[in-house]
Structure formats: C-alpha cells, structure tokens
Coordinates of N, CA, C and O in Angstrom, one line a residue:
M27 N -75.3 -13.7 65.8 CA -74.3 -14.7 65.4 C -74.9 -16.0 65.5 O -75.7 -16.3 66.5
L28 N -74.6 -16.9 64.6 CA -75.1 -18.3 64.6 C -74.1 -19.1 65.5 O -72.9 -18.8 65.4
A29 N -74.5 -20.1 66.1 CA -73.6 -21.0 66.9 C -72.7 -21.7 65.9 O -73.0 -21.9 64.7
A30 N -71.6 -22.1 66.3 CA -70.6 -22.8 65.5 C -71.2 -24.0 64.8 O -70.8 -24.3 63.7
T31 N -72.0 -24.7 65.5 CA -72.6 -26.0 64.9 C -73.7 -25.6 63.9 O -74.1 -26.5 63.1
Q32 N -74.1 -24.4 63.8 CA -75.1 -24.0 62.8 C -74.5 -23.3 61.6 O -75.3 -22.8 60.7
R33 N -73.2 -23.2 61.5 CA -72.6 -22.5 60.4 C -71.9 -23.4 59.4 O -71.2 -24.4 59.8
V34 N -72.0 -23.1 58.2 CA -71.2 -23.8 57.1 C -70.0 -23.0 57.0 O -70.0 -21.8 56.8
R35 N -68.8 -23.7 57.2 CA -67.5 -22.9 57.3 C -66.5 -23.4 56.3 O -65.7 -22.6 55.8
R36 N -66.5 -24.7 55.9 CA -65.5 -25.2 55.0 C -66.0 -25.0 53.5 O -67.1 -25.1 53.2
S37 N -65.0 -24.7 52.7 CA -65.3 -24.4 51.3 C -65.9 -25.7 50.6 O -66.7 -25.6 49.7
S38 N -65.5 -26.9 51.1 CA -66.0 -28.1 50.5 C -67.5 -28.2 50.9 O -68.3 -28.8 50.1
D39 N -67.9 -27.8 52.0 CA -69.3 -27.8 52.4 C -70.2 -26.8 51.6 O -71.3 -27.1 51.2
F40 N -69.6 -25.6 51.3 CA -70.2 -24.7 50.5 C -70.4 -25.3 49.1 O -71.5 -25.2 48.5
A41 N -69.3 -25.9 48.5 CA -69.4 -26.4 47.2 C -70.4 -27.6 47.1 O -71.1 -27.7 46.1
A42 N -70.4 -28.4 48.1 CA -71.4 -29.5 48.1 C -72.8 -29.0 48.1 O -73.7 -29.5 47.3
A43 N -73.1 -28.0 48.8 CA -74.5 -27.5 48.9 C -74.8 -26.8 47.5 O -75.9 -26.9 47.0
I44 N -73.9 -26.1 47.0 CA -74.1 -25.4 45.7 C -74.3 -26.3 44.6 O -75.1 -26.2 43.7
R45 N -73.4 -27.3 44.5 CA -73.5 -28.3 43.4 C -74.6 -29.3 43.5 O -75.2 -29.7 42.5
G46 N -74.8 -29.8 44.8 CA -75.7 -30.9 44.9 C -77.1 -30.6 45.5 O -78.0 -31.4 45.5
G47 N -77.2 -29.3 45.9 CA -78.5 -28.9 46.5 C -79.5 -28.4 45.6 O -79.2 -28.1 44.4
R48 N -80.7 -28.2 46.1 CA -81.8 -27.6 45.3 C -81.6 -26.1 45.3 O -81.4 -25.5 46.3
R49 N -81.8 -25.5 44.1 CA -81.6 -24.0 44.0 C -82.9 -23.3 43.8 O -83.8 -23.8 43.0
A50 N -83.1 -22.2 44.5 CA -84.3 -21.4 44.3 C -83.9 -20.0 44.4 O -83.2 -19.6 45.3
G51 N -84.4 -19.1 43.5 CA -84.0 -17.7 43.5 C -85.2 -16.8 43.7 O -86.3 -17.1 43.3
R52 N -84.9 -15.7 44.2 CA -85.9 -14.6 44.2 C -85.1 -13.3 43.8 O -83.9 -13.3 43.5
G53 N -85.7 -12.2 43.9 CA -85.1 -10.9 43.4 C -83.9 -10.5 44.0 O -83.0 -9.9 43.4
T54 N -83.7 -10.8 45.3 CA -82.5 -10.3 46.1 C -81.6 -11.4 46.5 O -80.5 -11.0 46.9
L55 N -81.9 -12.6 46.3 CA -81.0 -13.7 46.8 C -81.4 -15.0 46.1 O -82.4 -15.2 45.5
V56 N -80.4 -15.9 46.2 CA -80.5 -17.3 45.7 C -80.2 -18.2 46.9 O -79.2 -18.0 47.6
V57 N -81.0 -19.3 47.1 CA -80.7 -20.2 48.2 C -80.3 -21.6 47.5 O -80.9 -21.9 46.5
H58 N -79.4 -22.3 48.1 CA -79.0 -23.6 47.8 C -79.3 -24.5 49.0 O -78.6 -24.2 50.0
L59 N -80.2 -25.5 48.9 CA -80.5 -26.3 50.0 C -80.1 -27.7 49.8 O -80.6 -28.3 48.8
L60 N -79.2 -28.3 50.6 CA -78.8 -29.7 50.5 C -79.3 -30.4 51.7 O -78.9 -30.0 52.8
I61 N -80.1 -31.4 51.5 CA -80.6 -32.2 52.6 C -79.9 -33.5 52.6 O -80.0 -34.3 51.7
E62 N -79.1 -33.7 53.7 CA -78.3 -34.9 53.8 C -79.1 -36.0 54.3 O -80.2 -35.9 54.8
E63 N -78.5 -37.2 54.3 CA -79.2 -38.4 54.8 C -79.3 -38.3 56.3 O -78.4 -37.6 57.0
P64 N -80.3 -38.8 57.0 CA -80.5 -38.7 58.4 C -79.3 -39.3 59.2 O -79.2 -39.0 60.4
A65 N -78.5 -40.1 58.6 CA -77.4 -40.7 59.4 C -76.4 -39.7 60.0 O -75.8 -39.9 61.0
H66 N -76.3 -38.5 59.3 CA -75.4 -37.5 59.8 C -76.0 -36.8 61.0 O -75.3 -36.3 61.9
A67 N -77.3 -36.7 61.1 CA -78.1 -36.2 62.3 C -77.4 -35.0 63.0 O -77.6 -34.8 64.2
S68 N -76.8 -34.1 62.3 CA -76.3 -32.9 62.9 C -77.4 -31.8 62.7 O -78.4 -32.0 62.0
T69 N -77.3 -30.7 63.3 CA -78.3 -29.7 63.2 C -78.2 -29.1 61.8 O -77.2 -29.2 61.1
A70 N -79.2 -28.4 61.4 CA -79.2 -27.7 60.1 C -78.2 -26.6 60.2 O -78.0 -25.9 61.2
R71 N -77.5 -26.3 59.1 CA -76.4 -25.3 59.1 C -76.7 -24.3 57.9 O -77.3 -24.6 57.0
A72 N -76.2 -23.1 58.1 CA -76.3 -22.1 57.1 C -75.0 -21.4 56.8 O -74.2 -21.2 57.7
G73 N -74.8 -21.0 55.6 CA -73.6 -20.2 55.2 C -74.1 -19.1 54.2 O -75.2 -19.2 53.6
F74 N -73.3 -18.1 54.1 CA -73.7 -16.9 53.4 C -72.6 -16.5 52.4 O -71.4 -16.5 52.7
V75 N -73.0 -16.1 51.2 CA -72.1 -15.7 50.1 C -72.6 -14.3 49.7 O -73.6 -14.1 49.2
V76 N -71.7 -13.3 50.0 CA -72.1 -11.9 49.6 C -70.8 -11.4 48.9 O -69.9 -11.0 49.5
S77 N -70.9 -11.3 47.6 CA -69.8 -10.9 46.8 C -69.6 -9.4 46.7 O -70.5 -8.6 47.1
K78 N -68.5 -9.0 46.1 CA -68.2 -7.5 46.0 C -69.2 -6.9 45.0 O -69.3 -5.6 45.0
A79 N -69.9 -7.6 44.2 CA -70.9 -7.1 43.3 C -72.1 -6.4 44.1 O -72.8 -5.6 43.6
V80 N -72.3 -6.9 45.4 CA -73.3 -6.3 46.2 C -73.0 -4.9 46.7 O -73.9 -4.0 46.8
G81 N -71.7 -4.7 46.9 CA -71.3 -3.3 47.4 C -70.0 -3.4 48.1 O -69.3 -4.4 48.1
N82 N -69.7 -2.3 48.8 CA -68.4 -2.2 49.5 C -68.5 -3.0 50.8 O -69.6 -3.6 51.1
A83 N -67.5 -3.0 51.6 CA -67.5 -3.9 52.8 C -68.6 -3.6 53.8 O -69.1 -4.5 54.4
V84 N -68.9 -2.3 53.9 CA -69.9 -1.9 54.9 C -71.3 -2.4 54.4 O -72.0 -3.0 55.2
V85 N -71.6 -2.3 53.1 CA -72.8 -2.8 52.6 C -72.9 -4.3 52.7 O -73.9 -4.9 53.1
R86 N -71.8 -5.0 52.3 CA -71.8 -6.5 52.3 C -72.0 -7.0 53.8 O -72.8 -7.9 54.0
N87 N -71.4 -6.4 54.7 CA -71.5 -6.8 56.1 C -73.0 -6.5 56.6 O -73.5 -7.3 57.4
K88 N -73.5 -5.4 56.2 CA -74.9 -5.1 56.6 C -75.9 -6.2 56.0 O -76.8 -6.7 56.7
V89 N -75.7 -6.5 54.8 CA -76.6 -7.5 54.1 C -76.4 -8.9 54.8 O -77.3 -9.6 55.1
R90 N -75.1 -9.2 55.1 CA -74.8 -10.5 55.8 C -75.4 -10.6 57.1 O -76.0 -11.6 57.5
R91 N -75.3 -9.5 57.9 CA -76.0 -9.5 59.2 C -77.5 -9.6 59.2 O -78.1 -10.3 60.0
R92 N -78.1 -8.9 58.2 CA -79.5 -9.0 58.1 C -80.0 -10.5 57.7 O -80.9 -11.0 58.3
L93 N -79.2 -11.1 56.8 CA -79.5 -12.4 56.3 C -79.3 -13.4 57.5 O -80.2 -14.3 57.7
R94 N -78.3 -13.2 58.2 CA -78.0 -14.1 59.4 C -79.1 -14.0 60.4 O -79.6 -15.0 60.9
D95 N -79.6 -12.8 60.6 CA -80.7 -12.6 61.6 C -82.0 -13.3 61.1 O -82.8 -13.8 61.9
L96 N -82.2 -13.2 59.8 CA -83.4 -13.8 59.2 C -83.4 -15.3 59.2 O -84.4 -16.0 59.3
V97 N -82.2 -15.9 59.0 CA -82.0 -17.3 58.8 C -82.1 -18.0 60.2 O -82.6 -19.2 60.3
R98 N -81.6 -17.4 61.2 CA -81.6 -18.0 62.5 C -82.9 -18.8 63.0 O -82.8 -19.9 63.3
P99 N -84.0 -18.1 62.9 CA -85.2 -18.8 63.3 C -85.7 -19.9 62.3 O -86.4 -20.8 62.7
L100 N -85.3 -19.7 61.1 CA -85.7 -20.7 60.0 C -85.0 -22.0 60.1 O -85.4 -23.0 59.5
L101 N -83.8 -22.0 60.7 CA -83.0 -23.2 60.8 C -83.7 -24.4 61.5 O -83.5 -25.5 61.2
A102 N -84.5 -24.0 62.5 CA -85.2 -25.0 63.3 C -86.2 -25.8 62.5 O -86.5 -26.9 62.8
D103 N -86.7 -25.1 61.4 CA -87.7 -25.8 60.6 C -87.1 -26.7 59.5 O -87.8 -27.5 58.9
L104 N -85.8 -26.6 59.3 CA -85.1 -27.4 58.3 C -84.8 -28.8 58.9 O -84.6 -28.9 60.1
P105 N -84.8 -29.8 58.0 CA -84.4 -31.2 58.5 C -83.0 -31.2 59.1 O -82.2 -30.4 58.8
Q106 N -82.8 -32.2 60.0 CA -81.5 -32.5 60.5 C -80.5 -32.7 59.4 O -80.8 -33.4 58.5
G107 N -79.3 -32.1 59.5 CA -78.3 -32.4 58.5 C -78.4 -31.5 57.3 O -77.5 -31.7 56.4
A108 N -79.3 -30.7 57.2 CA -79.5 -29.8 56.0 C -78.4 -28.7 56.0 O -78.0 -28.2 57.0
S109 N -78.0 -28.4 54.8 CA -77.0 -27.3 54.6 C -77.7 -26.3 53.7 O -78.2 -26.6 52.6
L110 N -77.8 -25.0 54.2 CA -78.4 -23.9 53.4 C -77.3 -22.9 53.1 O -76.6 -22.4 54.0
V111 N -77.2 -22.6 51.9 CA -76.2 -21.5 51.4 C -77.1 -20.4 50.8 O -77.9 -20.7 49.9
V112 N -77.0 -19.2 51.4 CA -77.7 -18.1 50.9 C -76.7 -17.2 50.2 O -75.8 -16.7 50.8
R113 N -77.0 -16.9 48.9 CA -76.2 -16.1 48.1 C -76.9 -14.8 47.8 O -78.0 -14.8 47.2
A114 N -76.4 -13.7 48.2 CA -77.0 -12.4 48.0 C -76.7 -11.9 46.6 O -75.6 -12.0 46.1
L115 N -77.7 -11.3 46.0 CA -77.6 -10.7 44.7 C -77.4 -9.2 44.9 O -77.8 -8.6 45.9
P116 N -76.9 -8.4 43.9 CA -76.7 -7.0 44.0 C -77.9 -6.2 44.5 O -77.8 -5.3 45.2
P117 N -79.2 -6.6 44.1 CA -80.3 -5.8 44.6 C -80.5 -5.9 46.1 O -81.3 -5.1 46.7
A118 N -79.9 -6.9 46.7 CA -80.0 -7.0 48.2 C -79.4 -5.8 48.9 O -79.9 -5.5 50.1
A119 N -78.5 -5.0 48.3 CA -77.9 -3.9 49.0 C -79.0 -2.8 49.2 O -78.9 -2.1 50.2
Q120 N -80.0 -2.6 48.3 CA -81.0 -1.6 48.5 C -82.3 -2.2 49.1 O -83.2 -1.4 49.4
A121 N -82.4 -3.5 49.2 CA -83.6 -4.1 49.7 C -83.8 -3.8 51.2 O -82.8 -3.8 52.0
G122 N -85.0 -3.6 51.6 CA -85.3 -3.5 53.0 C -85.3 -4.8 53.7 O -85.3 -5.9 53.1
Y123 N -85.4 -4.7 55.0 CA -85.4 -6.0 55.9 C -86.6 -6.8 55.5 O -86.5 -8.1 55.4
A124 N -87.8 -6.2 55.3 CA -89.0 -7.0 55.0 C -88.9 -7.6 53.6 O -89.4 -8.8 53.5
D125 N -88.3 -7.0 52.7 CA -88.1 -7.6 51.3 C -87.2 -8.8 51.4 O -87.4 -9.8 50.8
L126 N -86.1 -8.6 52.1 CA -85.2 -9.8 52.3 C -85.9 -10.9 53.0 O -85.7 -12.1 52.6
A127 N -86.7 -10.7 54.0 CA -87.4 -11.7 54.7 C -88.4 -12.4 53.8 O -88.4 -13.7 53.8
T128 N -89.1 -11.7 53.0 CA -90.1 -12.3 52.1 C -89.4 -13.1 51.0 O -89.8 -14.3 50.7
D129 N -88.3 -12.6 50.4 CA -87.5 -13.4 49.4 C -86.9 -14.6 50.0 O -86.9 -15.7 49.4
L130 N -86.4 -14.5 51.2 CA -85.7 -15.7 51.9 C -86.7 -16.8 52.2 O -86.5 -17.9 51.9
E131 N -87.8 -16.4 52.8 CA -88.8 -17.4 53.1 C -89.4 -18.1 51.9 O -89.6 -19.3 51.8
G132 N -89.7 -17.3 50.8 CA -90.2 -17.8 49.6 C -89.2 -18.8 48.9 O -89.6 -19.8 48.4
A133 N -87.9 -18.4 48.9 CA -86.9 -19.2 48.2 C -86.7 -20.5 49.0 O -86.5 -21.6 48.4
I134 N -86.7 -20.5 50.3 CA -86.5 -21.7 51.1 C -87.7 -22.6 50.9 O -87.6 -23.8 50.7
A135 N -88.9 -22.0 50.9 CA -90.1 -22.9 50.7 C -90.1 -23.5 49.3 O -90.4 -24.7 49.1
S136 N -89.6 -22.8 48.3 CA -89.5 -23.3 46.9 C -88.5 -24.4 46.8 O -88.7 -25.4 46.2
A137 N -87.3 -24.2 47.5 CA -86.3 -25.2 47.5 C -86.7 -26.5 48.2 O -86.2 -27.6 47.9
R138 N -87.6 -26.4 49.2 CA -88.0 -27.6 50.0 C -89.1 -28.4 49.2 O -89.3 -29.6 49.6
R139 N -89.8 -27.8 48.3 CA -90.8 -28.5 47.5 C -90.2 -29.7 46.7 O -89.1 -29.6 46.2
P140 N -90.9 -30.8 46.7 CA -90.3 -31.9 45.9 C -90.3 -31.6 44.4 O -91.1 -30.8 43.9
R141 N -89.3 -32.2 43.7 CA -89.2 -31.9 42.3 C -90.3 -32.5 41.5 O -90.8 -33.7 41.9
R142 N -90.7 -31.9 40.5 CA -91.7 -32.4 39.6 C -91.0 -33.3 38.6 O -89.9 -33.0 38.1
P143 N -91.7 -34.5 38.2 CA -91.0 -35.3 37.2 C -91.0 -34.6 35.9 O -92.0 -33.9 35.5
R144 N -90.0 -34.9 35.1 CA -89.9 -34.2 33.8 C -90.6 -35.1 32.7 O -90.7 -36.2 32.7

C-alpha cells in the first residue's frame, strides 16, 4: 500500500495528469507524468486506472497490486510534486511481473525525457 501522501485520489488530479502530463505507452500499460512547479513541493504521487477491459475484479485487483508494488520504489526517483497515473491495458492481465516491471520502467523513462522540438 502506498502512503496517503503518495496517492493520487481526486478525480481532478487524475484529469490534470492525463490532460496535462507527458504520455508514454508500452505493451501492457500507459503512463501519464505531470511534473508540477517546485512551489508545491509535495512528494511524488501515483494513481492507477485499471478498467473492466483488463478483466474481472480479481484480475483487476491483481494487476493493480502488482503495479502499486512496482511503482513504490520508483516514486523516490521522480521530482517533488510529480503526479504519475498508470493506466493498465488489457494485455496486463496476462503479463508477468517482470514484463510489467520492464514496461513500467521504460514508459516512465520515456515520459521523463525532454520533448524534441517539432
């Protein structure tokens, strides 16, 4: 379980991260990373979206628990005030723990890279 200060809980916070954050996807998940201004100086927070398309309640909770366990150590590496929303895709239901870890780390690294000019 993540501490209360490390969780994204309000729908407005989810919406802000999804609309205003950087998006990066991999085979089993999509991450949305919103890096706030340093003035907010709160710890990095994470939220999870696992829809019914992933599976029944047992499968969704299993995927959510795995993702929560994988995100916990990665929050310390994110900047202060960052909001991370992890959205599981249907292939996450059959993915192993190692596959989820690889996809999550790759997606976060991709979302943290600076944008290239167009």
